[in-house]
CSV table of C-alpha atoms in Angstrom, one decimal:
chain,number,residue,atom,x,y,z
A,30,MET,CA,8.8,107.5,-108.1
A,31,LYS,CA,12.1,108.6,-106.8
A,32,THR,CA,13.8,109.8,-103.6
A,33,ASP,CA,17.1,111.7,-103.4
A,34,ILE,CA,18.8,111.7,-100.0
A,35,ILE,CA,21.9,113.6,-98.9
A,36,LEU,CA,23.6,111.7,-96.0
A,37,SER,CA,25.9,113.9,-93.9
A,38,GLY,CA,27.9,113.9,-90.7
A,39,VAL,CA,31.4,113.3,-89.4
A,40,GLY,CA,33.7,110.4,-90.1
A,41,GLY,CA,33.1,107.6,-87.7
A,42,GLN,CA,29.4,108.4,-86.9
A,43,GLY,CA,28.0,105.6,-89.1
A,44,ILE,CA,26.9,107.4,-92.3
A,45,LEU,CA,28.0,104.4,-94.4
A,46,SER,CA,25.9,102.0,-92.3
A,47,ILE,CA,22.8,104.1,-92.8
A,48,ALA,CA,23.5,104.1,-96.6
A,49,THR,CA,24.0,100.3,-96.5
A,50,ILE,CA,20.7,99.7,-94.7
A,51,ILE,CA,18.7,102.0,-97.1
A,52,GLY,CA,20.5,100.6,-100.1
A,53,GLU,CA,19.9,97.0,-99.1
A,54,ALA,CA,16.1,97.7,-98.5
A,55,ALA,CA,15.9,99.4,-101.9
A,56,THR,CA,17.6,96.6,-103.7
A,57,LYS,CA,15.3,94.0,-102.0
A,58,SER,CA,12.3,96.1,-103.0
A,59,GLY,CA,13.3,96.1,-106.6
A,60,LEU,CA,14.3,99.7,-106.8
A,61,LYS,CA,17.3,101.1,-108.6
A,62,LEU,CA,19.9,103.1,-106.7
A,63,LYS,CA,23.0,105.1,-107.2
A,64,GLN,CA,25.3,106.3,-104.5
A,65,ALA,CA,28.2,108.9,-104.6
A,66,GLU,CA,30.5,109.3,-101.7
A,67,VAL,CA,31.9,112.7,-102.0
A,68,HIS,CA,34.0,113.5,-98.9
A,69,GLY,CA,36.6,111.9,-96.6
A,70,MET,CA,35.1,108.6,-95.5
A,71,SER,CA,38.5,107.4,-94.3
A,72,GLN,CA,39.2,110.4,-92.0
A,73,ARG,CA,37.6,110.0,-88.5
A,74,GLY,CA,36.4,113.4,-87.5
A,75,GLY,CA,36.4,114.8,-91.0
A,76,ASP,CA,33.1,115.8,-92.8
A,77,VAL,CA,31.3,113.1,-94.6
A,78,GLN,CA,28.7,113.4,-97.3
A,79,SER,CA,27.1,110.9,-99.6
A,80,ASN,CA,24.4,111.2,-102.3
A,81,LEU,CA,21.9,108.3,-102.3
A,82,ARG,CA,19.4,108.2,-105.1
A,83,LEU,CA,16.5,105.7,-105.2
A,84,SER,CA,14.0,105.2,-108.0
A,85,ASP,CA,11.7,102.8,-109.7
A,86,GLY,CA,13.1,104.0,-113.0
A,87,GLU,CA,16.5,104.6,-114.5
A,88,ILE,CA,18.8,107.0,-112.6
A,89,ALA,CA,21.0,109.1,-114.9
A,90,SER,CA,23.5,110.5,-112.4
A,91,ASP,CA,24.7,109.5,-109.0
A,92,LEU,CA,24.9,113.2,-107.9
A,93,ILE,CA,22.0,115.2,-106.6
A,94,ALA,CA,21.6,118.7,-108.1
A,95,LEU,CA,21.1,121.8,-106.1
A,96,GLY,CA,17.5,122.3,-104.9
A,97,THR,CA,16.4,118.8,-105.7
A,98,ALA,CA,17.1,116.6,-102.6
A,99,ASP,CA,14.1,115.1,-100.9
A,100,MET,CA,15.9,114.7,-97.6
A,101,ILE,CA,19.0,115.6,-95.7
A,102,LEU,CA,19.7,112.9,-93.2
A,103,SER,CA,22.5,114.2,-90.9
A,104,LEU,CA,24.2,112.9,-87.8
A,105,GLU,CA,25.5,116.5,-87.1
A,106,PRO,CA,23.5,119.7,-87.1
A,107,MET,CA,26.1,122.0,-88.7
A,108,GLU,CA,26.6,119.4,-91.5
A,109,ALA,CA,22.8,119.4,-92.1
A,110,LEU,CA,22.9,123.1,-92.6
A,111,ARG,CA,25.9,122.9,-94.9
A,112,TYR,CA,23.9,121.0,-97.5
A,113,LEU,CA,20.7,123.1,-97.2
A,114,PRO,CA,21.2,124.5,-100.8
A,115,TYR,CA,20.6,121.0,-102.1
A,116,LEU,CA,17.2,120.5,-100.4
A,117,ASN,CA,14.0,121.1,-102.4
A,118,LYS,CA,11.3,123.3,-101.1
A,119,GLU,CA,9.2,120.4,-99.7
A,120,GLY,CA,12.3,118.4,-98.5
A,121,TRP,CA,12.9,117.2,-95.0
A,122,ILE,CA,15.9,117.6,-92.7
A,123,ILE,CA,16.2,114.8,-90.2
A,124,THR,CA,19.2,115.5,-88.0
A,125,SER,CA,20.9,114.8,-84.7
A,126,SER,CA,20.7,117.9,-82.5
A,127,ALA,CA,24.0,116.9,-80.8
A,128,PRO,CA,27.0,118.7,-82.2
A,129,PHE,CA,30.3,117.0,-83.0
A,130,LYS,CA,32.7,119.9,-82.4
A,131,ASN,CA,35.6,118.9,-84.7
A,132,ILE,CA,36.7,122.4,-85.6
A,133,PRO,CA,38.1,125.2,-83.4
A,134,ASN,CA,35.6,127.8,-84.7
A,135,TYR,CA,32.4,125.6,-84.4
A,136,PRO,CA,29.3,127.9,-84.5
A,137,GLU,CA,27.4,128.7,-81.3
A,138,GLU,CA,25.2,125.6,-80.6
A,139,GLN,CA,21.9,127.4,-79.9
A,140,ALA,CA,22.2,129.5,-83.1
A,141,LEU,CA,22.5,126.3,-85.1
A,142,ILE,CA,19.4,124.8,-83.5
A,143,ASP,CA,17.5,128.0,-83.9
A,144,GLU,CA,18.4,128.1,-87.6
A,145,LEU,CA,17.3,124.5,-88.1
A,146,LYS,CA,14.0,125.1,-86.2
A,147,ALA,CA,13.2,128.1,-88.4
A,148,LEU,CA,13.0,125.8,-91.4
A,149,PRO,CA,9.6,124.3,-92.4
A,150,HIS,CA,10.3,120.5,-92.4
A,151,VAL,CA,12.8,119.6,-89.7
A,152,ILE,CA,13.0,116.7,-87.2
A,153,LEU,CA,15.7,117.2,-84.5
A,154,VAL,CA,16.6,114.2,-82.4
A,155,ASP,CA,19.3,114.0,-79.8
A,156,VAL,CA,20.4,110.5,-81.0
A,157,ASP,CA,23.5,110.5,-78.9
A,158,ALA,CA,21.5,111.0,-75.7
A,159,LEU,CA,18.9,108.4,-76.7
A,160,ALA,CA,21.7,105.9,-77.6
A,161,HIS,CA,23.3,106.6,-74.2
A,162,GLU,CA,20.0,106.4,-72.3
A,163,HIS,CA,19.3,102.9,-73.8
A,164,ASN,CA,22.9,101.7,-73.5
A,165,MET,CA,23.5,101.4,-77.2
A,166,PRO,CA,26.3,103.9,-77.9
A,167,LYS,CA,27.1,102.5,-81.3
A,168,ALA,CA,23.5,102.6,-82.6
A,169,ALA,CA,22.9,106.4,-82.7
A,170,ASN,CA,23.0,106.2,-86.5
A,171,VAL,CA,20.2,103.6,-86.6
A,172,ILE,CA,18.2,105.7,-84.2
A,173,LEU,CA,18.5,108.6,-86.7
A,174,LEU,CA,17.4,106.2,-89.5
A,175,GLY,CA,14.4,105.2,-87.5
A,176,ALA,CA,13.5,108.9,-87.1
A,177,ALA,CA,13.8,109.4,-90.9
A,178,SER,CA,11.9,106.2,-91.9
A,179,ARG,CA,8.5,107.7,-91.9
A,180,PHE,CA,9.6,110.5,-94.3
A,181,LEU,CA,11.4,108.4,-96.9
A,182,GLY,CA,8.2,107.5,-98.8
A,183,ILE,CA,9.7,105.2,-101.4
A,184,LEU,CA,10.5,102.6,-98.8
A,185,SER,CA,8.2,101.5,-96.0
A,186,VAL,CA,9.2,101.5,-92.4
A,187,GLU,CA,8.9,97.7,-92.3
A,188,GLU,CA,11.2,97.3,-95.4
A,189,LEU,CA,13.9,99.4,-93.6
A,190,ARG,CA,13.4,97.5,-90.3
A,191,GLU,CA,13.7,94.1,-92.1
A,192,SER,CA,16.9,95.4,-93.9
A,193,ILE,CA,18.5,95.9,-90.5
A,194,GLY,CA,18.2,92.1,-89.9
A,195,ARG,CA,19.9,91.3,-93.2
A,196,VAL,CA,22.7,93.9,-92.9
A,197,PHE,CA,23.6,93.0,-89.3
A,198,GLY,CA,22.7,89.3,-89.5
A,199,SER,CA,26.3,88.1,-89.6
A,200,LYS,CA,27.0,89.9,-86.3
A,201,GLY,CA,24.5,87.8,-84.4
A,202,GLU,CA,20.9,88.0,-83.1
A,203,ALA,CA,21.8,90.3,-80.2
A,204,VAL,CA,23.3,92.9,-82.6
A,205,VAL,CA,20.3,92.6,-84.9
A,206,GLU,CA,17.8,93.1,-82.0
A,207,MET,CA,19.7,96.0,-80.5
A,208,ASN,CA,19.7,97.8,-83.9
A,209,LYS,CA,16.0,97.1,-84.5
A,210,LYS,CA,15.3,98.5,-81.0
A,211,ALA,CA,17.4,101.5,-81.9
A,212,PHE,CA,15.4,102.0,-85.1
A,213,ASP,CA,12.1,101.8,-83.1
A,214,ILE,CA,13.4,104.4,-80.6
A,215,GLY,CA,14.2,106.8,-83.4
A,216,TYR,CA,10.8,106.2,-85.0
A,217,ALA,CA,9.0,107.0,-81.7
A,218,ALA,CA,11.2,110.1,-81.2
A,219,ALA,CA,10.2,111.5,-84.6
A,220,ASP,CA,6.6,110.6,-83.9
A,221,LYS,CA,6.6,113.0,-80.9
A,222,GLN,CA,7.7,115.8,-83.2
A,223,GLY,CA,6.1,115.1,-86.6
């Protein structure tokens, strides 16, 4: 059993935190994992992409081949589409619908959303709006993870939720509870679509 995930977005959105939560849950569950960070993590506003591979067996490479990813998990809709060639035919795209306009020639917003909606397995969640609505602006990334949790397969929703407690535990109970609530909000938002 294996799951290959492409994480994408823009620097500063929290892609690394999502990878940490998934990776911690995988390790705790006895799975093997490999991660490759490919683009500009250090540049706030620059594109960010990471390959995250989980398996109950050996993993030969830390890179995901074209057409083989099980999921694109993206905090930015244009970035989700950028990695579409990597997705397998049955793969899922779980993405924020809110654009992060970091380039002068950013595509027309509705055209991006229409292109995403035309694909067979897509969950679009405005994680920024949900984070703002629930007064948790720094937890949009965990809301997105909650939305993706039901489609990960190799890890249960509960394993991911428990991982949040371990990853954020050193920051105090209030931060843990806020992130668990964010995860639950994302899970519910995907439920309305899926």
